[in-house]
mmCIF file of C-alpha atoms in Angstrom:
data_model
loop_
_atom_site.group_PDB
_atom_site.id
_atom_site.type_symbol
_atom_site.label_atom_id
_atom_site.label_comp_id
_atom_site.label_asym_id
_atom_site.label_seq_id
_atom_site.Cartn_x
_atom_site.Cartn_y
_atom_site.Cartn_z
ATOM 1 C CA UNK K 1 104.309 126.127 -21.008
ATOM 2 C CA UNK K 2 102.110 128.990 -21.983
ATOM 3 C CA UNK K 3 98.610 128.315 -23.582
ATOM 4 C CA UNK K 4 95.868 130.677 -24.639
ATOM 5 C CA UNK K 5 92.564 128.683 -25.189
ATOM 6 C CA UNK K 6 89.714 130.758 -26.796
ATOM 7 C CA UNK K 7 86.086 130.145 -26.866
ATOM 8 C CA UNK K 8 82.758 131.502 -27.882
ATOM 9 C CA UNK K 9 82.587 131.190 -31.409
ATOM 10 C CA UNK K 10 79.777 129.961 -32.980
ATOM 11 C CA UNK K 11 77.131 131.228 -35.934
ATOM 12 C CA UNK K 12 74.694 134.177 -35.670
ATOM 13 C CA UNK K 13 72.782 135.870 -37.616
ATOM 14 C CA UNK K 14 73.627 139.712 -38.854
ATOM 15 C CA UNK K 15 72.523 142.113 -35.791
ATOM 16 C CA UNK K 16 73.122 139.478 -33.214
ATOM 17 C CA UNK K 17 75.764 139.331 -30.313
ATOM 18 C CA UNK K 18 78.921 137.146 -29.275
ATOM 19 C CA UNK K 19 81.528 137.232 -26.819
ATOM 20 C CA UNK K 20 84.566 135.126 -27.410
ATOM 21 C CA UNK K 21 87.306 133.954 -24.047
ATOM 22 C CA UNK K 22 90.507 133.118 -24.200
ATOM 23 C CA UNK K 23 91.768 131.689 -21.084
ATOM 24 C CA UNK K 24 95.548 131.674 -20.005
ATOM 25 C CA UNK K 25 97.418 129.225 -18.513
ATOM 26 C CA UNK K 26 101.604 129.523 -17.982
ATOM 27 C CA UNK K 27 101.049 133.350 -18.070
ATOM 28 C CA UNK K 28 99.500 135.993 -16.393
ATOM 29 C CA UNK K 29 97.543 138.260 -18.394
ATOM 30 C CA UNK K 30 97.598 141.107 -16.642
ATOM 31 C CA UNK K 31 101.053 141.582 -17.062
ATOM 32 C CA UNK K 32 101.196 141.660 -20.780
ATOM 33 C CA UNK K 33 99.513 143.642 -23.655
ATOM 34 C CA UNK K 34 96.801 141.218 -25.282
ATOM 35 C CA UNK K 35 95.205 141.305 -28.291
ATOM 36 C CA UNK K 36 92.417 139.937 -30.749
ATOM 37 C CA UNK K 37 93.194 139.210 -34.545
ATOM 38 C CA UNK K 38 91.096 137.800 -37.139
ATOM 39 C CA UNK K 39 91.284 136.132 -40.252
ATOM 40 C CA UNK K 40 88.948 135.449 -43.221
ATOM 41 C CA UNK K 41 89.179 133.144 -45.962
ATOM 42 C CA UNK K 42 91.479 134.688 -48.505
ATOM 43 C CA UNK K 43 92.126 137.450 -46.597
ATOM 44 C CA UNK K 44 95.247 138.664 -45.078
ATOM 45 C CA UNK K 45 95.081 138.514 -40.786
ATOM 46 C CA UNK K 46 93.774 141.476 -39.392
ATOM 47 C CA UNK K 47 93.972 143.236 -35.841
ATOM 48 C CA UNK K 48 90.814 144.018 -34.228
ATOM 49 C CA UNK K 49 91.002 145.517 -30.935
ATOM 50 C CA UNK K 50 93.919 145.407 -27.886
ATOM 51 C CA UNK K 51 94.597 146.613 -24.465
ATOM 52 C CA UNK K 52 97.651 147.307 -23.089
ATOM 53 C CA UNK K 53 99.748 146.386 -20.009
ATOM 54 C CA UNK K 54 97.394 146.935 -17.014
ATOM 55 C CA UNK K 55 94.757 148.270 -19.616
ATOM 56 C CA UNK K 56 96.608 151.447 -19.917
ATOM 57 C CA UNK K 57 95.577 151.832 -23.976
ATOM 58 C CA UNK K 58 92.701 150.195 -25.830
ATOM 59 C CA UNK K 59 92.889 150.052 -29.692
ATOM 60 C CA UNK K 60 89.792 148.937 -32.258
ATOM 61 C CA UNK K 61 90.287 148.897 -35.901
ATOM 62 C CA UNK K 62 87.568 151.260 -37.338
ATOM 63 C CA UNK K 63 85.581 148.107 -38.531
ATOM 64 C CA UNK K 64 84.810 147.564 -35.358
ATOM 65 C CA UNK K 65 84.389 150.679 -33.135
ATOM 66 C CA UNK K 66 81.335 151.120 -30.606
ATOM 67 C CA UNK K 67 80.469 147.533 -31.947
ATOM 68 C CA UNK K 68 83.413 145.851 -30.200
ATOM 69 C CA UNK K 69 85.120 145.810 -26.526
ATOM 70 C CA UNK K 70 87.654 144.206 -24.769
ATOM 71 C CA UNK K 71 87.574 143.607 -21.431
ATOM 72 C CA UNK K 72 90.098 141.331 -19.444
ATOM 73 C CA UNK K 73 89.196 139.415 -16.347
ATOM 74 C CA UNK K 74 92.185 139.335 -13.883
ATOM 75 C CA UNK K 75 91.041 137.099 -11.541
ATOM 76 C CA UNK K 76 89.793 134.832 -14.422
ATOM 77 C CA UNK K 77 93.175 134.956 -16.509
ATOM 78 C CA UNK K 78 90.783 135.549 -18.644
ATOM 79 C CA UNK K 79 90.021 137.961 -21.676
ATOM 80 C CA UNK K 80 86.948 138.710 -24.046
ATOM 81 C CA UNK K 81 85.710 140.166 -27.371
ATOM 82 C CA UNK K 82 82.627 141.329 -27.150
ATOM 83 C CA UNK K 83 80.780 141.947 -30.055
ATOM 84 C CA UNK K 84 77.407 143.159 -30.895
ATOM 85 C CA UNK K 85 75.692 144.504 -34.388
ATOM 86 C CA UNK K 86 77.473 141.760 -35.965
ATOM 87 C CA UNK K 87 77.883 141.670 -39.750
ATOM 88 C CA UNK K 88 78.481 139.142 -41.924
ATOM 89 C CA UNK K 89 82.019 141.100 -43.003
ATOM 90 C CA UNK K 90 83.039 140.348 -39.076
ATOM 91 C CA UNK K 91 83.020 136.388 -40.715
ATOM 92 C CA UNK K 92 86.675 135.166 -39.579
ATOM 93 C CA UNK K 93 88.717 132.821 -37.613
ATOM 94 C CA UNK K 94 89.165 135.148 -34.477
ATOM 95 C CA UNK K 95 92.615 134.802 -32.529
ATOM 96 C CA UNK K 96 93.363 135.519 -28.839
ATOM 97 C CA UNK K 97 97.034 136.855 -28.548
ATOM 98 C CA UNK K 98 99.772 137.368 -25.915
ATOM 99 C CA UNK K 99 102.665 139.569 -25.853
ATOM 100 C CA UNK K 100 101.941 141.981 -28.940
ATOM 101 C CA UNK K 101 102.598 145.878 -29.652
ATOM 102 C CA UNK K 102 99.618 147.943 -28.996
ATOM 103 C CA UNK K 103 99.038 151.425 -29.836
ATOM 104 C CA UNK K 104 97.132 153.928 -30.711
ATOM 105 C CA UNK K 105 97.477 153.501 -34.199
ATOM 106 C CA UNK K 106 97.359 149.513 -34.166
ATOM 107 C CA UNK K 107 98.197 146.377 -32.730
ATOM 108 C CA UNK K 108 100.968 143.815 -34.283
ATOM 109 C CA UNK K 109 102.196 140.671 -33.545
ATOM 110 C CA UNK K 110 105.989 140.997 -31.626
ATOM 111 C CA UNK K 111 108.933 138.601 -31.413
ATOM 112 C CA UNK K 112 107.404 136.208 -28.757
ATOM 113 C CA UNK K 113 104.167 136.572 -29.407
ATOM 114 C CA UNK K 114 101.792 133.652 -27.597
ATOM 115 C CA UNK K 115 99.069 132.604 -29.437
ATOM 116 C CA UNK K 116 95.736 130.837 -29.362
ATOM 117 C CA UNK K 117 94.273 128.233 -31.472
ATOM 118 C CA UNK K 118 91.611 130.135 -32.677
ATOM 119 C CA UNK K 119 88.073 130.107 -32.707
ATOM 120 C CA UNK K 120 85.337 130.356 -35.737
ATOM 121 C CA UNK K 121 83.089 133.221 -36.086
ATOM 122 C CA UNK K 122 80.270 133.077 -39.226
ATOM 123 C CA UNK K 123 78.228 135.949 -39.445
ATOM 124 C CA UNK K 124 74.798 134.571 -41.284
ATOM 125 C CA UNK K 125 73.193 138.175 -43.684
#
């Protein structure tokens, strides 16, 4: 059974730094393309940033370039969001995802895509 647990969220204030997990288990992640999404209150979801199979192609929504990477841990199972300059727009419920479409133009959720539970991000201006 495959489960993505993510991590990290928390409140900070605007200008300050986070950097979510999301651990796999039943999968390995290296051999999928992973993703983050996020979603605010009354808002629709959102892709933020993903890397494709063996890292070969790295996306980030403008919102979030040179503020935002995402870096995988291989031996960890294990991949991150980290973000600095927050702002209080980056306010969301941020999603760790398996098994997406990636490209250079976007990232989507596919036909068997694994997700997380989620974890809760609150910018403070």
């Amino acid at each position: 059974q495959v489960q993505l647990e993510e991590s990290g969220g928390g409140l900070v204030q605007a200008g300050g730094s986070l950097r979510l997990s999301c651990t796999a288990s039943g999968l390995t992640f290296s051999d999928y393309t992973v993703g983050w999404f996020r979603q605010a209150p009354g808002k629709e979801r959102e892709g933020v940033s993903c890397s494709g199979w063996m890292s070969t192609i790295t996306y980030y929504t403008d919102s979030v370039k040179g503020r935002f990477t995402i870096p995988r841990d291989n031996a960890k199972n294990t991949l991150y969001l980290t973000m600095h300059s927050l702002k209080h727009e980056d306010t969301a419920m941020y999603y760790c995802a398996a098994a997406i479409s990636c490209s250079g133009s976007g990232l989507h959720p596919a036909l068997h895509t694994y997700w997380g539970q989620g974890t809760q991000v609150t910018v403070s201006s």
